[in-house]
Backbone as a chain_set.jsonl record, in Angstrom:
{"seq": "MEKNDFTGYILAGGGSSRMGRDKYALELGGQTFLERAAGVLRGACGDVKVVLNQTQMIETDFPVVRDIFAGRGAPGAIHAALQDCATKYALVLAVDLPLVTAEAVARLAETALEANKFPACVVRQTDGRPQPLFAVYRVRYCLPALENLLNENPTASVRDFFDLAYPKFVEQRLLSDDEDLLLNVNTPEDLARATRK", "coords": {"N": [[5.508, -15.67, 22.211], [5.864, -16.703, 18.85], [8.422, -16.094, 16.786], [8.881, -17.115, 14.26], [6.435, -17.31, 13.08], [5.927, -14.941, 11.878], [6.7, -12.683, 9.248], [8.435, -9.735, 8.692], [7.666, -6.758, 6.967], [8.905, -3.924, 5.488], [7.431, -1.191, 4.218], [8.427, 0.675, 1.685], [8.131, 1.928, -0.724], [6.679, 4.152, -1.486], [5.858, 7.478, -2.748], [7.73, 10.565, -2.275], [7.343, 13.3, -2.561], [6.563, 15.632, -1.156], [8.404, 15.707, 0.872], [10.777, 15.981, -0.459], [12.96, 14.363, -0.691], [14.075, 10.907, -0.551], [12.233, 9.041, 1.747], [13.009, 6.766, 3.164], [15.684, 7.113, 3.626], [15.911, 9.2, 5.374], [16.976, 10.496, 8.563], [16.822, 9.728, 12.039], [17.615, 10.017, 15.343], [20.205, 9.079, 14.806], [19.906, 6.94, 13.099], [18.818, 5.656, 9.922], [15.485, 5.925, 8.574], [14.817, 3.486, 7.443], [16.562, 1.697, 8.75], [15.633, 2.036, 11.369], [12.995, 1.034, 11.191], [13.517, -1.637, 10.516], [14.864, -2.428, 12.816], [12.837, -2.319, 14.812], [11.088, -4.246, 13.906], [12.524, -6.627, 13.975], [12.465, -7.856, 16.522], [10.028, -9.191, 16.688], [9.731, -10.655, 14.408], [10.741, -13.336, 12.298], [12.114, -12.875, 9.958], [13.043, -10.047, 7.97], [12.019, -7.9, 5.4], [12.129, -5.653, 2.548], [9.718, -3.767, 0.882], [9.405, -2.485, -2.309], [8.642, -0.183, -5.03], [8.273, -0.936, -8.574], [10.375, 0.232, -9.972], [12.132, 1.462, -8.278], [15.331, 2.012, -6.829], [17.469, 1.115, -4.28], [20.117, 1.067, -1.859], [20.537, -1.64, 0.142], [20.816, -4.09, 2.727], [18.818, -5.819, 3.151], [16.493, -8.332, 2.01], [14.749, -7.634, -1.007], [11.461, -6.965, -2.055], [9.301, -6.626, -4.776], [6.645, -4.509, -5.965], [3.847, -6.038, -7.493], [1.472, -5.276, -8.659], [1.657, -2.498, -10.294], [1.911, 0.938, -9.355], [-0.238, 1.041, -7.577], [-0.337, 1.921, -5.009], [-0.846, 1.759, -1.446], [-2.512, -0.658, -1.247], [-1.318, -2.217, -3.277], [1.313, -2.499, -2.333], [0.916, -3.892, 0.077], [-0.161, -6.213, -0.996], [2.096, -7.184, -2.422], [3.784, -7.859, -0.298], [2.243, -9.882, 0.948], [2.119, -11.75, -1.128], [4.745, -12.561, -1.271], [5.193, -13.671, 1.216], [6.08, -16.382, 3.282], [5.396, -17.234, 5.735], [2.912, -17.585, 8.373], [1.855, -15.103, 9.056], [2.023, -11.743, 7.844], [3.69, -8.96, 8.88], [3.328, -5.681, 8.541], [4.949, -2.538, 8.089], [5.046, 0.838, 7.497], [7.714, 2.745, 6.167], [7.761, 5.401, 6.783], [6.784, 5.816, 9.322], [8.292, 6.518, 11.803], [8.264, 6.533, 14.603], [7.169, 4.307, 15.685], [7.51, 1.693, 17.994], [9.563, -1.085, 19.168], [8.261, -2.381, 21.218], [5.554, -1.743, 20.728], [5.219, -3.066, 18.278], [5.615, -5.727, 19.114], [3.418, -6.013, 20.843], [1.302, -5.722, 19.032], [1.733, -7.966, 17.411], [1.334, -10.028, 19.297], [-1.365, -9.571, 19.864], [-2.479, -10.221, 17.395], [-1.997, -12.975, 17.335], [-3.604, -13.786, 19.467], [-6.089, -13.073, 18.507], [-6.807, -14.835, 16.45], [-8.914, -15.617, 14.837], [-9.553, -13.578, 13.208], [-8.926, -12.11, 9.982], [-7.033, -10.105, 9.855], [-5.135, -7.772, 11.84], [-5.38, -4.501, 12.58], [-4.067, -1.347, 13.338], [-5.879, 1.171, 14.981], [-5.833, 4.578, 14.757], [-5.472, 7.404, 17.01], [-7.246, 9.304, 16.104], [-9.305, 7.834, 15.191], [-9.153, 6.716, 12.675], [-8.207, 3.891, 10.643], [-4.891, 2.503, 10.438], [-3.513, 1.119, 7.941], [-0.927, 0.497, 7.301], [0.524, -0.219, 9.438], [0.221, -3.067, 10.574], [-1.007, -6.457, 10.96], [-1.317, -9.131, 8.787], [-3.067, -12.045, 7.948], [-1.857, -14.369, 5.84], [-3.066, -16.493, 4.422], [-5.794, -15.869, 4.315], [-5.967, -13.168, 3.583], [-4.44, -12.723, 1.223], [-5.742, -13.974, -1.134], [-8.168, -12.512, -1.15], [-7.343, -9.819, -1.409], [-5.896, -9.917, -3.799], [-7.875, -10.631, -5.675], [-9.497, -8.369, -5.461], [-7.758, -6.325, -6.388], [-7.39, -7.161, -9.0], [-9.965, -6.886, -10.014], [-10.748, -4.251, -9.544], [-9.412, -1.369, -10.529], [-9.005, 0.949, -9.078], [-8.996, 0.314, -6.44], [-9.081, 0.701, -2.919], [-7.478, 0.591, 0.331], [-9.482, 0.671, 2.176], [-11.606, -0.482, 0.74], [-10.626, -3.066, 0.674], [-10.696, -3.71, 3.411], [-13.428, -3.851, 3.746], [-13.924, -6.323, 2.755], [-12.248, -8.007, 4.2], [-12.676, -7.766, 6.945], [-11.127, -6.826, 9.366], [-9.654, -7.044, 12.692], [-9.714, -4.268, 14.694], [-7.256, -2.557, 16.427], [-6.831, -0.559, 19.148], [-4.771, 2.292, 19.202], [-3.835, 3.269, 21.677], [-3.635, 0.997, 23.209], [-1.294, -0.089, 22.479], [0.685, 1.756, 22.935], [1.488, 4.581, 25.008], [2.207, 6.859, 23.77], [1.084, 9.546, 22.031], [1.966, 10.275, 19.537], [2.787, 7.982, 18.281], [2.08, 6.945, 15.757], [2.88, 8.915, 14.018], [3.035, 10.183, 10.853], [5.55, 10.788, 8.707], [5.745, 13.098, 6.384], [6.529, 15.582, 5.547], [9.042, 18.216, 5.855], [8.366, 19.547, 8.212], [6.979, 17.61, 9.655], [9.102, 15.858, 10.114], [10.693, 17.437, 11.759], [9.029, 17.557, 13.981], [9.01, 14.845, 14.739], [11.687, 14.589, 15.429], [11.834, 16.059, 17.732], [10.786, 14.39, 19.63]], "CA": [[5.258, -15.403, 20.806], [6.758, -17.44, 17.964], [8.891, -15.188, 15.734], [8.84, -17.753, 12.953], [5.094, -17.146, 12.505], [5.823, -13.601, 11.299], [7.72, -12.032, 8.427], [8.255, -8.289, 8.728], [7.817, -6.066, 5.685], [9.007, -2.469, 5.538], [6.87, -0.648, 2.983], [9.28, 1.842, 1.416], [8.03, 2.251, -2.145], [5.814, 5.301, -1.759], [6.472, 8.728, -3.187], [8.168, 11.467, -1.202], [7.443, 14.615, -3.201], [6.454, 16.72, -0.175], [9.63, 15.732, 1.667], [11.855, 16.438, -1.32], [13.991, 13.318, -0.782], [13.552, 9.592, -0.195], [11.971, 8.977, 3.186], [13.725, 5.656, 3.799], [17.045, 7.548, 3.963], [15.88, 10.225, 6.421], [17.577, 10.013, 9.807], [16.265, 10.096, 13.335], [18.375, 9.34, 16.387], [21.408, 8.445, 14.28], [19.57, 5.812, 12.224], [17.881, 5.968, 8.847], [14.139, 5.399, 8.811], [14.835, 2.068, 7.076], [17.214, 0.98, 9.854], [14.73, 2.074, 12.534], [11.893, 0.102, 10.948], [14.055, -2.996, 10.619], [15.17, -2.69, 14.221], [11.646, -2.59, 15.618], [10.449, -5.476, 13.421], [13.345, -7.813, 14.251], [12.111, -8.521, 17.768], [8.805, -9.985, 16.559], [9.679, -11.337, 13.111], [11.864, -14.196, 11.978], [12.824, -12.307, 8.815], [12.6, -8.696, 7.627], [12.23, -7.586, 3.989], [11.729, -4.304, 2.139], [8.85, -3.725, -0.298], [9.655, -1.3, -3.138], [7.913, -0.19, -6.296], [8.966, -1.714, -9.606], [11.54, 0.911, -10.548], [12.948, 2.073, -7.222], [16.622, 1.395, -6.546], [18.093, 1.579, -3.048], [21.142, 0.183, -1.315], [20.083, -2.237, 1.391], [21.226, -5.472, 2.968], [17.618, -6.625, 3.337], [15.87, -8.82, 0.774], [13.812, -6.679, -1.605], [10.258, -7.476, -2.704], [8.791, -5.586, -5.677], [5.216, -4.483, -6.257], [3.377, -6.767, -8.669], [0.496, -4.346, -9.228], [2.377, -1.221, -10.329], [1.178, 2.179, -9.189], [-1.497, 0.835, -6.853], [-0.244, 2.472, -3.663], [-0.815, 0.879, -0.274], [-2.997, -2.024, -1.509], [-0.326, -2.936, -4.07], [2.454, -2.829, -1.472], [0.487, -4.962, 0.989], [-0.264, -7.424, -1.815], [3.446, -7.689, -2.697], [4.246, -8.512, 0.931], [1.495, -11.129, 1.137], [2.507, -12.687, -2.187], [6.087, -13.053, -0.943], [5.276, -14.196, 2.588], [6.025, -17.834, 3.453], [4.962, -17.516, 7.101], [1.464, -17.45, 8.583], [1.492, -13.695, 9.175], [2.872, -10.657, 7.351], [3.595, -7.78, 9.733], [3.786, -4.596, 7.679], [5.216, -1.249, 8.725], [5.506, 1.857, 6.555], [9.008, 3.308, 6.547], [7.597, 6.784, 7.248], [6.213, 5.818, 10.675], [9.538, 6.24, 12.525], [8.124, 6.517, 16.061], [6.691, 2.993, 16.125], [8.522, 1.061, 18.843], [9.605, -2.548, 19.203], [7.22, -2.815, 22.149], [4.266, -1.66, 20.029], [5.212, -4.156, 17.303], [5.417, -6.982, 19.851], [2.03, -6.052, 21.33], [0.43, -5.968, 17.886], [1.907, -9.371, 17.028], [0.643, -10.835, 20.318], [-2.804, -9.395, 19.652], [-2.839, -10.999, 16.205], [-2.028, -14.39, 17.719], [-4.769, -13.994, 20.329], [-7.307, -12.837, 17.722], [-6.492, -15.544, 15.21], [-10.083, -15.838, 13.973], [-9.646, -12.427, 12.309], [-7.944, -12.154, 8.898], [-6.002, -9.075, 10.022], [-5.193, -6.863, 12.99], [-4.982, -3.194, 12.066], [-4.077, -0.345, 14.399], [-6.745, 2.339, 14.799], [-5.171, 5.764, 15.285], [-6.233, 8.137, 18.025], [-8.321, 10.055, 15.441], [-10.338, 6.885, 14.793], [-8.906, 6.127, 11.353], [-7.287, 2.757, 10.646], [-3.572, 2.686, 9.827], [-3.266, -0.181, 7.311], [0.497, 0.277, 7.078], [1.069, -0.826, 10.657], [-0.82, -4.082, 10.7], [-0.668, -7.863, 10.753], [-2.239, -9.763, 7.849], [-2.963, -13.502, 7.789], [-1.639, -14.546, 4.408], [-4.021, -17.456, 3.857], [-7.09, -15.23, 4.103], [-5.886, -11.832, 2.989], [-3.866, -12.696, -0.123], [-6.716, -14.149, -2.214], [-9.155, -11.423, -1.159], [-6.73, -8.599, -1.935], [-5.543, -10.129, -5.205], [-9.116, -10.532, -6.45], [-9.915, -6.967, -5.46], [-6.869, -5.556, -7.259], [-7.668, -7.573, -10.38], [-11.302, -6.458, -10.428], [-10.992, -2.825, -9.339], [-8.136, -0.661, -10.681], [-8.879, 2.058, -8.126], [-9.294, -0.236, -5.107], [-8.391, 1.293, -1.773], [-7.369, -0.29, 1.49], [-10.826, 0.626, 2.782], [-12.344, -1.512, -0.002], [-10.108, -4.351, 1.144], [-11.209, -3.958, 4.759], [-14.835, -4.241, 3.615], [-13.922, -7.762, 2.467], [-11.412, -8.787, 5.124], [-13.177, -7.64, 8.318], [-10.025, -6.926, 10.333], [-9.804, -6.603, 14.083], [-9.052, -2.983, 14.886], [-6.563, -2.483, 17.707], [-6.684, 0.856, 19.497], [-3.381, 2.724, 19.345], [-3.488, 3.449, 23.092], [-3.319, -0.309, 23.786], [0.073, -0.424, 22.071], [1.632, 2.754, 23.431], [0.936, 5.818, 25.564], [2.683, 7.975, 22.957], [0.079, 10.023, 21.066], [2.609, 10.413, 18.229], [3.308, 6.681, 17.84], [1.835, 6.751, 14.328], [3.177, 10.133, 13.265], [3.435, 9.886, 9.48], [6.486, 11.847, 8.313], [5.598, 13.414, 4.963], [7.057, 16.917, 5.258], [10.109, 18.617, 6.779], [7.764, 19.904, 9.5], [6.734, 16.341, 10.351], [10.399, 15.35, 10.561], [11.096, 18.253, 12.91], [8.202, 17.116, 15.112], [9.516, 13.537, 15.164], [13.004, 14.795, 16.03], [11.64, 16.61, 19.08], [10.273, 13.349, 20.535]], "C": [[6.306, -16.125, 19.961], [7.158, -16.547, 16.782], [8.764, -15.798, 14.345], [7.452, -17.749, 12.324], [4.969, -15.854, 11.708], [7.005, -13.29, 10.389], [7.413, -10.543, 8.448], [8.526, -7.673, 7.369], [7.824, -4.56, 5.913], [8.512, -1.937, 4.197], [7.56, 0.683, 2.698], [9.165, 2.33, -0.021], [7.199, 3.459, -2.488], [6.588, 6.527, -2.201], [6.855, 9.605, -2.007], [8.303, 12.893, -1.725], [7.383, 15.761, -2.192], [7.71, 16.835, 0.685], [10.803, 16.247, 0.839], [13.018, 15.47, -1.414], [13.391, 12.008, -0.294], [13.419, 9.45, 1.312], [12.742, 7.852, 3.873], [15.116, 6.071, 4.274], [17.076, 8.679, 4.989], [16.437, 9.647, 7.708], [16.864, 10.561, 11.026], [17.048, 9.318, 14.381], [19.583, 8.581, 15.873], [21.163, 7.226, 13.406], [18.69, 6.304, 11.084], [16.512, 5.399, 9.216], [14.093, 3.903, 8.492], [15.456, 1.235, 8.194], [16.322, 0.934, 11.089], [13.615, 1.045, 12.375], [12.369, -1.34, 11.082], [14.322, -3.366, 12.068], [13.947, -3.029, 15.044], [10.936, -3.862, 15.169], [11.212, -6.731, 13.834], [12.926, -8.569, 15.506], [10.918, -9.446, 17.655], [8.8, -10.88, 15.33], [10.932, -12.169, 12.865], [12.714, -13.656, 10.844], [12.24, -10.925, 8.539], [12.979, -8.425, 6.17], [11.724, -6.176, 3.7], [10.885, -4.408, 0.874], [9.07, -2.394, -1.013], [8.767, -1.336, -4.374], [8.791, -0.832, -7.368], [10.239, -1.069, -10.129], [12.519, 1.457, -9.518], [14.236, 1.284, -6.989], [17.159, 1.981, -5.244], [19.181, 0.592, -2.66], [20.656, -0.326, 0.026], [20.604, -3.659, 1.499], [20.02, -6.39, 3.117], [17.11, -7.153, 2.003], [14.81, -7.828, 0.297], [12.683, -7.43, -2.296], [9.7, -6.334, -3.544], [7.273, -5.683, -5.818], [4.928, -5.299, -7.512], [2.362, -5.91, -9.415], [1.112, -2.943, -9.17], [1.433, -0.046, -10.115], [-0.108, 2.069, -8.399], [-1.416, 1.247, -5.392], [-0.215, 1.419, -2.575], [-1.368, -0.516, -0.555], [-1.991, -2.854, -2.31], [0.874, -3.361, -3.248], [2.103, -3.956, -0.505], [0.379, -6.271, 0.222], [1.115, -8.023, -2.088], [4.005, -8.419, -1.484], [3.555, -9.856, 1.12], [1.902, -12.178, 0.116], [3.867, -13.319, -1.879], [6.119, -13.899, 0.323], [5.113, -15.714, 2.644], [5.619, -18.23, 4.866], [3.456, -17.277, 7.208], [1.016, -15.992, 8.53], [2.521, -12.8, 8.496], [2.629, -9.452, 8.25], [4.18, -6.623, 8.935], [3.937, -3.305, 8.473], [5.73, -0.286, 7.662], [6.789, 2.49, 7.069], [8.864, 4.716, 7.117], [6.791, 6.893, 8.541], [7.352, 5.567, 11.667], [9.417, 6.185, 14.04], [7.506, 5.225, 16.585], [7.828, 2.297, 16.861], [8.479, -0.458, 18.733], [8.526, -3.091, 20.13], [5.843, -2.789, 21.486], [4.137, -2.77, 18.995], [4.932, -5.482, 17.998], [3.98, -7.105, 20.353], [1.054, -6.325, 20.191], [0.522, -7.427, 17.44], [1.199, -10.298, 18.014], [-0.869, -10.756, 20.142], [-3.272, -10.204, 18.452], [-2.92, -12.487, 16.524], [-3.255, -14.7, 18.565], [-6.078, -13.888, 19.551], [-7.226, -13.58, 16.399], [-7.7, -15.894, 14.355], [-10.278, -14.679, 12.991], [-8.591, -12.536, 11.21], [-6.796, -11.167, 9.067], [-6.215, -8.344, 11.334], [-4.578, -5.545, 12.54], [-5.09, -2.177, 13.191], [-5.025, 0.795, 14.021], [-6.093, 3.515, 15.512], [-6.067, 6.477, 16.291], [-7.353, 8.972, 17.408], [-9.425, 9.138, 14.917], [-10.119, 6.228, 13.445], [-7.973, 4.923, 11.467], [-5.969, 3.128, 9.977], [-3.173, 1.339, 9.217], [-1.798, -0.503, 7.106], [1.255, 0.025, 8.374], [0.028, -1.853, 11.075], [-0.227, -5.475, 10.53], [-1.75, -8.473, 9.867], [-1.989, -11.27, 7.811], [-2.948, -13.807, 6.304], [-2.732, -15.404, 3.786], [-5.363, -16.81, 3.511], [-6.985, -13.934, 3.309], [-5.369, -11.832, 1.555], [-4.916, -12.918, -1.209], [-7.731, -13.012, -2.301], [-8.573, -10.162, -1.786], [-6.378, -8.753, -3.41], [-6.776, -10.03, -6.098], [-9.57, -9.082, -6.563], [-9.067, -6.139, -6.421], [-7.082, -5.906, -8.726], [-8.981, -6.993, -10.893], [-11.498, -4.947, -10.388], [-9.675, -2.052, -9.415], [-7.94, 0.496, -9.712], [-9.143, 1.6, -6.693], [-8.439, 0.426, -4.037], [-8.263, 0.256, -0.666], [-8.724, -0.403, 2.183], [-11.704, -0.414, 2.081], [-11.922, -2.901, 0.458], [-10.657, -4.689, 2.522], [-12.686, -4.341, 4.735], [-14.967, -5.734, 3.33], [-13.266, -8.574, 3.574], [-11.873, -8.734, 6.574], [-12.061, -7.765, 9.36], [-10.467, -6.609, 11.75], [-9.049, -5.286, 14.192], [-8.523, -2.905, 16.31], [-6.318, -1.01, 18.022], [-5.215, 1.19, 19.763], [-2.961, 2.796, 20.805], [-3.178, 2.124, 23.785], [-1.895, -0.744, 23.458], [1.104, 0.515, 22.668], [0.878, 3.938, 24.014], [1.301, 7.035, 24.715], [1.634, 8.342, 21.91], [0.653, 10.083, 19.649], [3.173, 9.094, 17.693], [3.2, 6.52, 16.324], [2.007, 8.041, 13.528], [3.733, 9.751, 11.899], [4.284, 11.051, 8.978], [6.431, 12.036, 6.799], [6.258, 14.722, 4.566], [8.236, 17.214, 6.188], [9.572, 18.993, 8.158], [7.468, 18.653, 10.327], [8.036, 15.775, 10.908], [10.882, 16.127, 11.778], [10.309, 17.839, 14.15], [8.692, 15.773, 15.642], [10.846, 13.681, 15.889], [12.889, 15.318, 17.456], [11.197, 15.554, 20.083], [11.391, 12.73, 21.359]], "O": [[7.486, -16.155, 20.311], [6.349, -16.276, 15.895], [8.562, -15.081, 13.365], [7.297, -18.138, 11.166], [4.017, -15.684, 10.947], [8.154, -13.59, 10.713], [6.27, -10.135, 8.246], [9.498, -8.023, 6.7], [6.876, -3.995, 6.458], [9.115, -2.207, 3.158], [7.315, 1.684, 3.373], [10.027, 3.077, -0.486], [7.025, 3.772, -3.666], [7.807, 6.604, -2.049], [6.374, 9.416, -0.89], [9.247, 13.606, -1.383], [8.081, 16.762, -2.357], [8.045, 17.916, 1.168], [11.715, 16.877, 1.374], [13.974, 15.729, -2.146], [12.317, 12.0, 0.308], [14.364, 9.705, 2.059], [13.092, 7.975, 5.047], [15.668, 5.474, 5.198], [18.154, 9.077, 5.432], [16.378, 8.436, 7.921], [16.375, 11.691, 11.04], [17.134, 8.092, 14.309], [19.953, 7.55, 16.435], [22.111, 6.548, 13.012], [17.913, 7.244, 11.248], [16.399, 4.509, 10.058], [13.417, 3.139, 9.181], [14.929, 0.179, 8.546], [16.259, -0.085, 11.777], [13.323, 0.282, 13.296], [11.694, -2.167, 11.695], [14.039, -4.485, 12.494], [13.997, -3.925, 15.886], [10.249, -4.495, 15.97], [10.608, -7.787, 14.023], [13.022, -9.795, 15.55], [10.794, -10.389, 18.436], [7.957, -11.77, 15.217], [12.044, -11.749, 13.187], [13.908, -13.946, 10.773], [11.075, -10.667, 8.84], [14.108, -8.684, 5.755], [10.993, -5.585, 4.495], [11.284, -5.057, -0.093], [8.942, -1.323, -0.419], [8.211, -2.377, -4.725], [9.924, -1.226, -7.093], [11.098, -1.76, -10.677], [13.624, 1.87, -9.87], [14.23, 0.054, -6.955], [17.29, 3.199, -5.115], [19.169, -0.566, -3.077], [20.394, 0.456, 0.94], [20.807, -4.342, 0.495], [20.177, -7.609, 3.2], [17.276, -6.497, 0.974], [14.07, -7.258, 1.1], [12.911, -8.397, -3.022], [9.632, -5.197, -3.078], [6.694, -6.769, -5.794], [5.687, -5.249, -8.48], [2.386, -5.825, -10.643], [1.089, -2.288, -8.129], [0.311, -0.03, -10.62], [-0.987, 2.92, -8.535], [-2.327, 0.956, -4.616], [0.353, 0.339, -2.742], [-0.749, -1.495, -0.138], [-1.828, -4.048, -2.06], [1.401, -4.457, -3.437], [2.902, -4.869, -0.294], [0.778, -7.322, 0.724], [1.287, -9.239, -1.996], [4.626, -9.473, -1.62], [4.208, -10.857, 1.419], [2.017, -13.359, 0.445], [4.099, -14.486, -2.198], [6.991, -14.755, 0.474], [4.142, -16.265, 2.126], [5.506, -19.417, 5.171], [2.815, -16.828, 6.259], [-0.063, -15.682, 8.026], [3.724, -13.053, 8.557], [1.5, -8.976, 8.37], [5.384, -6.584, 8.681], [3.171, -3.019, 9.393], [6.732, -0.561, 7.002], [6.932, 2.74, 8.266], [9.737, 5.181, 7.849], [6.189, 7.93, 8.822], [7.382, 4.518, 12.309], [10.384, 5.822, 14.71], [7.338, 5.064, 17.794], [8.972, 2.309, 16.406], [7.497, -1.037, 18.268], [7.941, -4.14, 19.86], [5.052, -3.715, 21.666], [3.064, -3.356, 18.848], [4.111, -6.271, 17.532], [3.391, -8.185, 20.292], [0.09, -7.072, 20.361], [-0.493, -8.05, 17.129], [0.537, -11.251, 17.603], [-1.567, -11.763, 20.26], [-4.345, -10.806, 18.489], [-3.812, -13.18, 16.037], [-3.876, -15.751, 18.404], [-7.063, -14.539, 19.898], [-7.539, -13.022, 15.347], [-7.537, -16.419, 13.254], [-11.069, -14.782, 12.054], [-7.48, -13.001, 11.467], [-5.718, -11.354, 8.502], [-7.322, -8.301, 11.87], [-3.406, -5.485, 12.167], [-6.086, -2.146, 13.914], [-4.986, 1.314, 12.905], [-5.833, 3.461, 16.714], [-7.259, 6.187, 16.404], [-8.311, 9.318, 18.099], [-10.368, 9.601, 14.277], [-10.824, 5.28, 13.1], [-7.055, 4.923, 12.287], [-5.932, 3.958, 9.068], [-2.565, 0.509, 9.893], [-1.449, -1.636, 6.776], [2.486, 0.055, 8.398], [-0.907, -1.558, 11.819], [0.886, -5.648, 10.032], [-2.942, -8.353, 10.15], [-0.852, -11.718, 7.663], [-3.917, -13.532, 5.596], [-3.262, -15.064, 2.728], [-5.99, -17.174, 2.516], [-7.83, -13.649, 2.461], [-5.816, -11.02, 0.745], [-4.986, -12.116, -2.141], [-8.112, -12.597, -3.396], [-9.228, -9.51, -2.6], [-6.547, -7.813, -4.187], [-6.725, -9.411, -7.161], [-9.977, -8.629, -7.633], [-9.603, -5.338, -7.186], [-6.967, -5.042, -9.596], [-9.095, -6.65, -12.07], [-12.329, -4.416, -11.124], [-8.897, -2.077, -8.462], [-6.818, 0.974, -9.543], [-9.478, 2.414, -5.833], [-7.248, 0.674, -4.223], [-8.864, -0.817, -0.725], [-9.067, -1.459, 2.716], [-12.454, -1.139, 2.733], [-12.752, -3.797, 0.613], [-11.042, -5.83, 2.774], [-13.149, -5.076, 5.608], [-15.997, -6.34, 3.628], [-13.679, -9.699, 3.853], [-11.486, -9.595, 7.364], [-12.055, -8.711, 10.148], [-11.507, -5.992, 11.976], [-7.877, -5.203, 13.824], [-9.249, -3.154, 17.272], [-5.672, -0.303, 17.25], [-4.514, 0.458, 20.462], [-1.837, 2.42, 21.139], [-2.53, 2.114, 24.832], [-1.357, -1.656, 24.084], [2.254, 0.133, 22.884], [-0.226, 4.263, 23.578], [0.76, 8.121, 24.922], [1.333, 7.551, 21.015], [-0.087, 9.958, 18.673], [3.957, 9.101, 16.745], [4.123, 6.018, 15.684], [1.365, 8.236, 12.496], [4.763, 9.085, 11.797], [3.791, 12.171, 8.842], [6.991, 11.247, 6.037], [6.52, 14.955, 3.386], [8.41, 16.535, 7.2], [10.248, 18.78, 9.164], [7.676, 18.635, 11.54], [8.074, 15.274, 12.032], [11.419, 15.543, 12.719], [10.864, 17.779, 15.247], [8.782, 15.579, 16.855], [11.104, 12.969, 16.859], [13.752, 15.048, 18.291], [11.231, 15.809, 21.286], [11.139, 11.84, 22.171]]}, "num_chains": 1, "name": "protein.A"}
């Protein structure tokens, strides 16, 4: 695998009202969620950056990318990553998925290279739903489609984007045996569950 084909983006601009504090600063195994995400992306990506909303301020040594479409949630964050990306692929990972491993990232990147006729490779969770915030997007194909969608539809969802982009869905079990690989930490209870892993 060629690391220089991929730029890693940690999506850290979402709200954290249910957690009561910023999720990027939560700790697991002696590392913040931001440090964990960067660590797992480094093995597959030539560079790692952090995507934030337009007003968020955090202390980080990583380059920061800001949302262009303010308040648009996941589609806006993915768009910001694609707009910034100078490599063939943007590998995105939400900061609140702290159980994703470097091995799972590497397998997803390899799958994207093997399935290069698809505009994106998106992990499908064990419940059958896609997880658009652990995915690889081909910039050349995905950026124009997503930008047009965001310009035309103020309430566009990632599902709307997938209707245009036709991604390859990668089953979670092909990346890891851990059922909790994509545990999304939104509440103190979720954090306690992640800590028990």
